[in-house]
Short mmCIF file of C-alpha atoms and ligand atoms in Angstrom, two decimals:
data_model
loop_
_atom_site.label_atom_id
_atom_site.label_comp_id
_atom_site.label_asym_id
_atom_site.label_seq_id
_atom_site.Cartn_x
_atom_site.Cartn_y
_atom_site.Cartn_z
CA VAL Z 113 0.00 0.00 0.00
CA LYS Z 114 1.39 3.39 -1.03
CA SER Z 115 -1.03 5.79 0.59
CA ILE Z 116 -3.19 5.64 3.74
CA GLY Z 117 -5.78 8.08 5.11
CA VAL Z 118 -6.84 8.42 8.74
CA LEU Z 119 -10.09 9.87 10.06
CA THR Z 120 -11.93 10.20 13.37
CA SER Z 121 -15.67 9.65 13.41
CA GLY Z 122 -18.59 9.78 15.87
CA GLY Z 123 -18.20 11.16 19.41
CA ASP Z 124 -14.64 12.28 20.15
CA ALA Z 125 -12.58 10.55 22.84
CA PRO Z 126 -9.36 11.50 24.66
CA GLY Z 127 -6.50 9.60 23.03
CA MET Z 128 -7.79 9.90 19.46
CA ASN Z 129 -4.94 12.31 18.71
CA ALA Z 130 -2.39 9.82 20.00
CA ALA Z 131 -3.88 7.23 17.61
CA VAL Z 132 -3.73 9.65 14.67
CA ARG Z 133 -0.10 10.40 15.53
CA ALA Z 134 0.77 6.70 15.69
CA VAL Z 135 -0.85 6.04 12.30
CA ALA Z 136 0.97 9.02 10.76
CA ARG Z 137 4.39 8.17 12.21
CA THR Z 138 4.15 4.47 11.36
CA CYS Z 139 3.27 5.31 7.75
CA LEU Z 140 6.05 7.88 7.40
CA ASN Z 141 8.61 5.50 8.92
CA LYS Z 142 7.62 2.90 6.33
CA GLY Z 143 7.69 5.35 3.42
CA ILE Z 144 3.89 5.28 3.00
CA ASP Z 145 2.13 8.56 2.15
CA VAL Z 146 -0.36 9.50 4.88
CA TYR Z 147 -3.30 11.89 4.75
CA GLY Z 148 -5.43 13.28 7.56
CA VAL Z 149 -9.10 13.32 6.55
CA MET Z 150 -11.01 16.13 8.25
CA LEU Z 151 -14.51 15.71 9.73
CA GLY Z 152 -14.83 11.94 9.44
CA PHE Z 153 -16.78 10.42 6.56
CA LYS Z 154 -18.24 13.85 5.75
CA GLY Z 155 -14.75 15.18 5.00
CA LEU Z 156 -13.96 12.01 3.04
CA HIS Z 157 -16.97 12.70 0.84
CA GLU Z 158 -15.97 16.35 0.39
CA GLY Z 159 -12.31 15.53 -0.28
CA GLN Z 160 -10.96 17.34 2.79
CA PHE Z 161 -7.52 15.73 2.79
CA TYR Z 162 -4.28 17.04 4.26
CA LYS Z 163 -0.99 15.36 3.47
CA PHE Z 164 0.93 14.78 6.70
CA ASN Z 165 4.64 15.32 7.14
CA ARG Z 166 6.78 14.57 10.20
CA HIS Z 167 5.65 17.80 11.87
CA SER Z 168 1.90 17.48 11.28
CA THR Z 169 1.24 15.49 14.43
CA ARG Z 170 3.76 17.28 16.64
CA ASN Z 171 2.62 18.02 20.23
CA ILE Z 172 -0.73 16.26 20.00
CA ILE Z 173 -0.05 13.05 21.93
CA ASN Z 174 -1.13 14.74 25.18
CA VAL Z 175 -4.08 16.75 23.82
CA GLY Z 176 -7.78 15.81 24.17
CA GLY Z 177 -10.37 16.02 21.39
CA THR Z 178 -9.36 15.25 17.82
CA MET Z 179 -7.17 17.42 15.58
CA LEU Z 180 -9.03 15.93 12.59
CA LYS Z 181 -12.43 17.03 13.98
CA SER Z 182 -15.34 14.64 13.98
CA ALA Z 183 -18.85 14.59 12.58
CA ARG Z 184 -21.81 12.27 12.45
CA PHE Z 185 -22.69 11.65 8.78
CA PRO Z 186 -25.65 9.25 8.39
CA GLU Z 187 -25.68 10.03 4.64
CA PHE Z 188 -22.68 7.69 4.32
CA ALA Z 189 -25.11 4.74 4.51
CA ASP Z 190 -26.07 5.65 0.92
CA PRO Z 191 -23.92 3.63 -1.58
CA LYS Z 192 -23.91 6.58 -4.01
CA ILE Z 193 -22.36 8.85 -1.37
CA ARG Z 194 -19.74 6.18 -0.65
CA GLU Z 195 -18.91 5.89 -4.37
CA GLU Z 196 -18.43 9.66 -4.51
CA ALA Z 197 -16.12 9.44 -1.50
CA ILE Z 198 -14.07 6.74 -3.23
CA GLU Z 199 -13.80 9.02 -6.28
CA GLN Z 200 -12.37 11.74 -4.01
CA MET Z 201 -9.82 9.25 -2.68
CA LYS Z 202 -8.81 8.20 -6.20
CA LYS Z 203 -8.10 11.83 -7.14
CA ILE Z 204 -5.14 11.87 -4.72
CA GLY Z 205 -4.26 8.17 -5.00
CA LEU Z 206 -5.50 7.32 -1.50
CA GLU Z 207 -5.71 3.53 -1.32
CA ALA Z 208 -6.71 2.60 2.23
CA LEU Z 209 -8.16 4.05 5.41
CA VAL Z 210 -7.87 3.88 9.19
CA VAL Z 211 -11.19 4.73 10.86
CA ILE Z 212 -11.00 5.74 14.52
CA GLY Z 213 -14.41 5.74 16.18
CA GLY Z 214 -17.25 3.76 17.68
CA ASP Z 215 -19.25 0.87 16.23
CA GLY Z 216 -21.34 3.24 14.10
CA SER Z 217 -18.18 4.19 12.23
CA TYR Z 218 -17.35 0.55 11.58
CA HIS Z 219 -20.37 0.15 9.30
CA GLY Z 220 -18.86 2.75 6.97
CA ALA Z 221 -15.44 1.06 7.22
CA LEU Z 222 -16.89 -2.35 6.38
CA GLU Z 223 -18.94 -1.08 3.44
CA LEU Z 224 -15.93 0.72 1.95
CA THR Z 225 -13.86 -2.45 2.30
CA LYS Z 226 -16.55 -4.37 0.39
CA MET Z 227 -16.30 -1.71 -2.33
CA GLY Z 228 -12.55 -2.34 -2.71
CA VAL Z 229 -11.02 0.18 -0.27
CA ASN Z 230 -9.34 -1.60 2.62
CA CYS Z 231 -10.33 -0.08 5.96
CA ILE Z 232 -9.22 -0.89 9.50
CA GLY Z 233 -11.23 0.27 12.54
CA ILE Z 234 -9.67 1.49 15.78
CA PRO Z 235 -12.06 1.62 18.77
CA GLY Z 236 -12.20 5.23 19.91
CA THR Z 237 -15.07 5.94 22.28
CA ILE Z 238 -15.38 6.73 25.98
CA ASP Z 239 -18.27 4.24 26.27
CA ASN Z 240 -16.18 1.02 26.11
CA ASP Z 241 -19.20 -0.47 24.36
CA ILE Z 242 -17.30 -2.30 21.62
CA PRO Z 243 -17.36 -6.07 22.08
CA ASP Z 244 -14.24 -8.25 21.94
CA THR Z 245 -11.80 -5.57 23.02
CA ASP Z 246 -10.89 -5.17 26.68
CA TYR Z 247 -10.78 -1.40 26.36
CA THR Z 248 -11.56 1.37 23.91
CA ILE Z 249 -9.48 4.53 23.57
CA GLY Z 250 -10.88 7.28 25.83
CA PHE Z 251 -12.57 5.04 28.37
CA ASP Z 252 -9.82 5.30 30.97
CA THR Z 253 -9.61 9.09 30.79
CA ALA Z 254 -13.40 9.47 31.01
CA LEU Z 255 -13.50 7.05 33.93
CA ASN Z 256 -10.93 9.12 35.80
CA THR Z 257 -12.91 12.29 35.06
CA ILE Z 258 -16.01 10.69 36.57
CA VAL Z 259 -14.15 9.43 39.62
CA ASP Z 260 -12.73 12.91 40.14
CA ALA Z 261 -16.26 14.35 39.96
CA LEU Z 262 -17.56 11.72 42.38
CA ASP Z 263 -14.78 12.51 44.87
CA LYS Z 264 -15.85 16.15 44.80
CA LEU Z 265 -19.51 15.26 45.11
CA ARG Z 266 -18.66 13.01 48.06
CA ASP Z 267 -17.22 16.04 49.91
CA THR Z 268 -20.38 18.09 49.61
CA SER Z 269 -22.66 15.08 49.98
CA GLY Z 270 -20.94 14.28 53.27
CA SER Z 271 -21.01 17.86 54.54
CA HIS Z 272 -24.75 18.12 53.95
CA GLN Z 273 -25.61 14.50 54.80
CA ARG Z 274 -27.29 14.07 51.45
CA CYS Z 275 -27.88 11.41 48.89
CA THR Z 276 -26.17 12.35 45.61
CA ILE Z 277 -27.19 10.87 42.27
CA LEU Z 278 -24.80 11.17 39.33
CA GLU Z 279 -25.78 10.38 35.75
CA VAL Z 280 -22.85 9.36 33.55
CA MET Z 281 -22.45 8.64 29.83
CA GLY Z 282 -22.04 5.23 28.20
CA ARG Z 283 -25.07 5.07 25.89
CA THR Z 284 -26.46 1.62 26.73
CA CYS Z 285 -23.19 0.35 28.23
CA GLY Z 286 -22.69 0.31 32.02
CA ASP Z 287 -18.87 0.12 32.05
CA LEU Z 288 -18.32 3.76 33.00
CA ALA Z 289 -20.97 3.63 35.75
CA VAL Z 290 -19.89 0.38 37.39
CA ASN Z 291 -16.17 1.11 37.26
CA ALA Z 292 -16.60 4.66 38.53
CA GLY Z 293 -19.01 3.47 41.22
CA LEU Z 294 -16.51 0.90 42.46
CA ALA Z 295 -13.61 3.34 42.34
CA ALA Z 296 -15.51 6.07 44.19
CA GLY Z 297 -17.32 3.90 46.73
CA ALA Z 298 -20.90 4.37 45.52
CA GLU Z 299 -23.69 2.58 47.42
CA ILE Z 300 -25.84 1.93 44.37
CA ILE Z 301 -25.10 1.51 40.68
CA VAL Z 302 -27.82 1.44 38.04
CA THR Z 303 -27.10 0.33 34.49
CA ASN Z 304 -28.94 -1.55 31.78
CA HIS Z 305 -27.36 -4.68 33.22
CA THR Z 306 -28.78 -4.16 36.74
CA GLY Z 307 -32.12 -2.89 35.43
CA PHE Z 308 -33.97 0.03 36.98
CA ASP Z 309 -36.24 -0.64 39.94
CA GLU Z 310 -37.08 2.61 41.74
CA GLN Z 311 -38.62 0.86 44.75
CA LYS Z 312 -35.51 -1.28 45.22
CA ILE Z 313 -33.29 1.83 45.16
CA ILE Z 314 -35.51 3.56 47.70
CA GLU Z 315 -35.54 0.49 49.94
CA GLN Z 316 -31.74 0.25 49.82
CA LEU Z 317 -31.36 3.92 50.70
CA ARG Z 318 -33.86 3.52 53.58
CA LEU Z 319 -31.73 0.67 54.90
CA SER Z 320 -28.57 2.77 54.55
CA LYS Z 321 -30.16 5.61 56.48
CA ALA Z 322 -31.43 3.22 59.18
CA SER Z 323 -27.92 1.77 59.54
CA ASP Z 324 -26.73 5.29 60.40
CA LYS Z 325 -25.11 6.07 57.05
CA LYS Z 326 -24.83 9.83 56.82
CA HIS Z 327 -24.74 10.16 53.04
CA ALA Z 328 -24.99 8.04 49.92
CA ILE Z 329 -23.89 8.06 46.31
CA VAL Z 330 -25.85 6.59 43.41
CA VAL Z 331 -24.28 6.29 39.94
CA ILE Z 332 -26.58 5.72 36.99
CA THR Z 333 -26.03 5.30 33.25
CA GLU Z 334 -27.66 7.88 30.97
CA HIS Z 335 -31.00 7.26 29.21
CA ILE Z 336 -32.35 5.06 32.02
CA THR Z 337 -34.52 7.55 33.89
CA ASP Z 338 -34.92 11.25 34.64
CA VAL Z 339 -32.45 11.61 37.52
CA HIS Z 340 -34.06 14.82 38.79
CA GLU Z 341 -37.40 13.05 39.12
CA LEU Z 342 -35.65 10.12 40.79
CA ALA Z 343 -34.05 12.50 43.30
CA LYS Z 344 -37.48 13.91 44.20
CA HIS Z 345 -38.95 10.44 44.71
CA VAL Z 346 -35.98 9.29 46.83
CA GLU Z 347 -36.21 12.38 49.03
CA GLU Z 348 -39.97 12.01 49.52
CA ALA Z 349 -39.79 8.30 50.29
CA THR Z 350 -36.66 8.17 52.47
CA GLY Z 351 -36.31 11.60 54.05
CA PHE Z 352 -32.75 11.63 52.66
CA GLU Z 353 -32.15 15.09 51.21
CA THR Z 354 -31.20 14.25 47.62
CA ARG Z 355 -29.56 16.08 44.71
CA ALA Z 356 -29.12 14.89 41.12
CA ASN Z 357 -26.25 15.82 38.78
CA VAL Z 358 -25.74 15.10 35.09
CA LEU Z 359 -22.04 15.12 34.25
CA GLY Z 360 -22.49 15.55 30.48
CA HIS Z 361 -19.91 16.28 27.82
CA MET Z 362 -17.05 17.17 30.14
CA GLN Z 363 -16.62 13.38 30.27
CA ARG Z 364 -15.44 13.51 26.66
CA GLY Z 365 -12.71 16.07 27.14
CA GLY Z 366 -9.39 16.47 28.87
CA ARG Z 367 -5.81 15.34 28.64
CA PRO Z 368 -5.71 11.64 27.78
CA SER Z 369 -4.48 9.35 30.55
CA ALA Z 370 -1.23 7.42 30.13
CA ARG Z 371 -3.23 4.22 29.63
CA ASP Z 372 -5.24 5.74 26.77
CA ARG Z 373 -2.10 7.09 25.11
CA VAL Z 374 -0.40 3.70 25.28
CA LEU Z 375 -3.47 1.91 23.90
CA ALA Z 376 -3.94 4.50 21.13
CA SER Z 377 -0.28 4.39 20.11
CA ARG Z 378 -0.19 0.60 19.93
CA MET Z 379 -3.50 0.38 18.07
CA GLY Z 380 -2.37 3.01 15.54
CA ILE Z 381 0.75 0.99 14.73
CA LYS Z 382 -1.26 -2.23 14.40
CA ALA Z 383 -3.79 -0.65 12.01
CA VAL Z 384 -1.04 0.39 9.58
CA GLU Z 385 0.63 -3.03 9.79
CA LEU Z 386 -2.68 -4.72 8.88
CA LEU Z 387 -3.17 -2.44 5.87
CA GLU Z 388 0.40 -3.12 4.82
CA GLU Z 389 -0.43 -6.85 4.84
CA GLY Z 390 -3.29 -6.06 2.44
CA LYS Z 391 -6.00 -6.66 5.04
CA GLY Z 392 -9.28 -4.78 5.43
CA GLY Z 393 -12.66 -5.05 7.18
CA LEU Z 394 -10.92 -5.63 10.51
CA CYS Z 395 -11.03 -3.87 13.85
CA VAL Z 396 -8.03 -3.57 16.16
CA VAL Z 397 -8.73 -5.00 19.63
CA GLN Z 398 -6.93 -5.38 22.93
CA HIS Z 399 -6.82 -8.80 24.60
CA GLY Z 400 -4.87 -8.58 27.84
CA GLU Z 401 -1.52 -7.08 26.91
CA GLU Z 402 -1.81 -8.07 23.25
CA ILE Z 403 -3.02 -5.86 20.42
CA GLU Z 404 -4.82 -8.04 17.90
CA SER Z 405 -7.50 -7.79 15.22
CA GLU Z 406 -10.89 -9.23 14.53
CA PRO Z 407 -13.32 -9.06 11.59
CA ILE Z 408 -15.72 -6.14 12.00
CA LEU Z 409 -18.53 -8.54 11.04
CA THR Z 410 -17.74 -10.72 14.09
CA LEU Z 411 -17.95 -7.67 16.37
CA PHE Z 412 -21.42 -6.89 15.06
CA GLU Z 413 -22.59 -10.35 16.15
CA HIS Z 414 -21.49 -9.80 19.76
CA LYS Z 415 -22.59 -7.49 22.55
CA ARG Z 416 -20.30 -6.00 25.15
CA GLN Z 417 -20.89 -7.63 28.55
CA VAL Z 418 -19.60 -6.18 31.81
CA PRO Z 419 -18.63 -9.14 34.00
CA GLN Z 420 -21.28 -9.95 36.62
CA GLY Z 421 -18.47 -10.27 39.17
CA MET Z 422 -17.90 -6.55 39.01
CA TYR Z 423 -21.51 -5.86 40.00
CA ASP Z 424 -21.27 -8.45 42.78
CA ASP Z 425 -18.20 -6.69 44.15
CA VAL Z 426 -20.09 -3.40 44.41
CA LEU Z 427 -22.64 -5.14 46.67
CA LYS Z 428 -19.89 -6.70 48.79
CA LEU Z 429 -18.54 -3.25 49.66
CA ARG Z 430 -21.85 -1.58 50.41
O1 LIG J 278 -20.58 7.72 22.30
C1 LIG J 278 -20.05 8.74 23.08
C2 LIG J 278 -21.13 9.56 23.72
O2 LIG J 278 -20.51 10.56 24.50
C3 LIG J 278 -22.15 8.79 24.54
O3 LIG J 278 -21.66 8.45 25.81
C4 LIG J 278 -23.30 9.75 24.54
O4 LIG J 278 -24.53 9.07 24.69
C5 LIG J 278 -23.22 10.39 23.19
O5 LIG J 278 -21.89 10.21 22.71
C6 LIG J 278 -23.55 11.86 23.16
O6 LIG J 278 -23.56 12.28 21.85
P1 LIG J 278 -23.57 13.81 21.41
O7 LIG J 278 -22.18 14.35 21.57
O8 LIG J 278 -24.01 13.76 19.99
O9 LIG J 278 -24.53 14.53 22.32
#
C-alpha cells in the first residue's frame, strides 16, 4: 500500500490524537504517504484531505479532542455517497483508510472495504461499548474524570448529609458507571445490566439511612430515567435530602491518561501493519496485553458484557 488516510468519526474521545499520531508516524517511517481526513466520513466525501509530514502530528499526543475534527454523517449509509467518497480518494491516490471511532463508524469502514477500499477500525469511544476488546481509547480518561467528579460530590454530599445521584455517559453500556461506582465507593449503581427498579433503590437507601449512614452516592447510566425526578422520589420516600447531577460532555474532554495514550499508540501501529499486509474489514482490539484484530462482522454479532463479578463486588462493599 502506497497511501493511507486516517479519520476520526462519531463522538470524540481522549486519546484519538495519539492514535492519529501513531498512524501518521508508522506510515512515514515505512515510506507510506499518509493523509489526515477532516470531519470523518463527511470530509472524506468532500475531499478534505491534508498530506501529513513529520511535523503534522507534533505536540498532540497529550491533547484531548481530535485534531481531525469529527462529525456524524448518516448520509454515508447511501452507496452513491460512498462511491463519490471513493472518487475523491482516487483523485489523490489514496488507497486505504484507518477509521478511529465507535461501532457506528465501523459500518462505513466495512462497506468501503466491500467496495474495494481496505479499511481498519480502531475503537475510539469513551463508552467502552465495543465487544471483543478489553478497552476502547478514551474510556480510561473518562473514567478518571467521573471518579474525580464523584470525589468532589462526596465532599459536599458528606457535609450536607445528602444522597447524591450522578448520571454518567455510556449510551447503553454500564462500564463507566460500574467502574466509577466501584472506584468512588458508591452505594448503588444502576445500568442496563442491573435494570432500573425505583422501589428497590428507595428500599436500599432507607436501609442505609437506618444503619446510620450519613450520606450516599448513586451512579446511573444515561437514558435510564430522569435523575431529577428520581431525586425527588428518593427524598420524599426516604427523608434523605437528595440532589441529582448530570455530568455531560465534560466526560469527553481532557488530557488523555497514560493508559489511553499507550493503547492509542499501539492500536495506531497495528492498524497500519494490517493495511500493509493487504488486510481490510478488521477492527483492532486489545486482549490482555496483546493488540490483535478481529473481523468487524464478528464484532457486530457480539454485545459488550460487563462481568457480573464486578456488580457483585459493588454489593460486597456496600
Ligand atoms: O458515544 C459517546 C457519547 O458521549 C455517549 O456516551 C453519549 O450518549 C453520546 O456520545 C452523546 O452524543 P452527542 O455528543 O451527539 O450529544
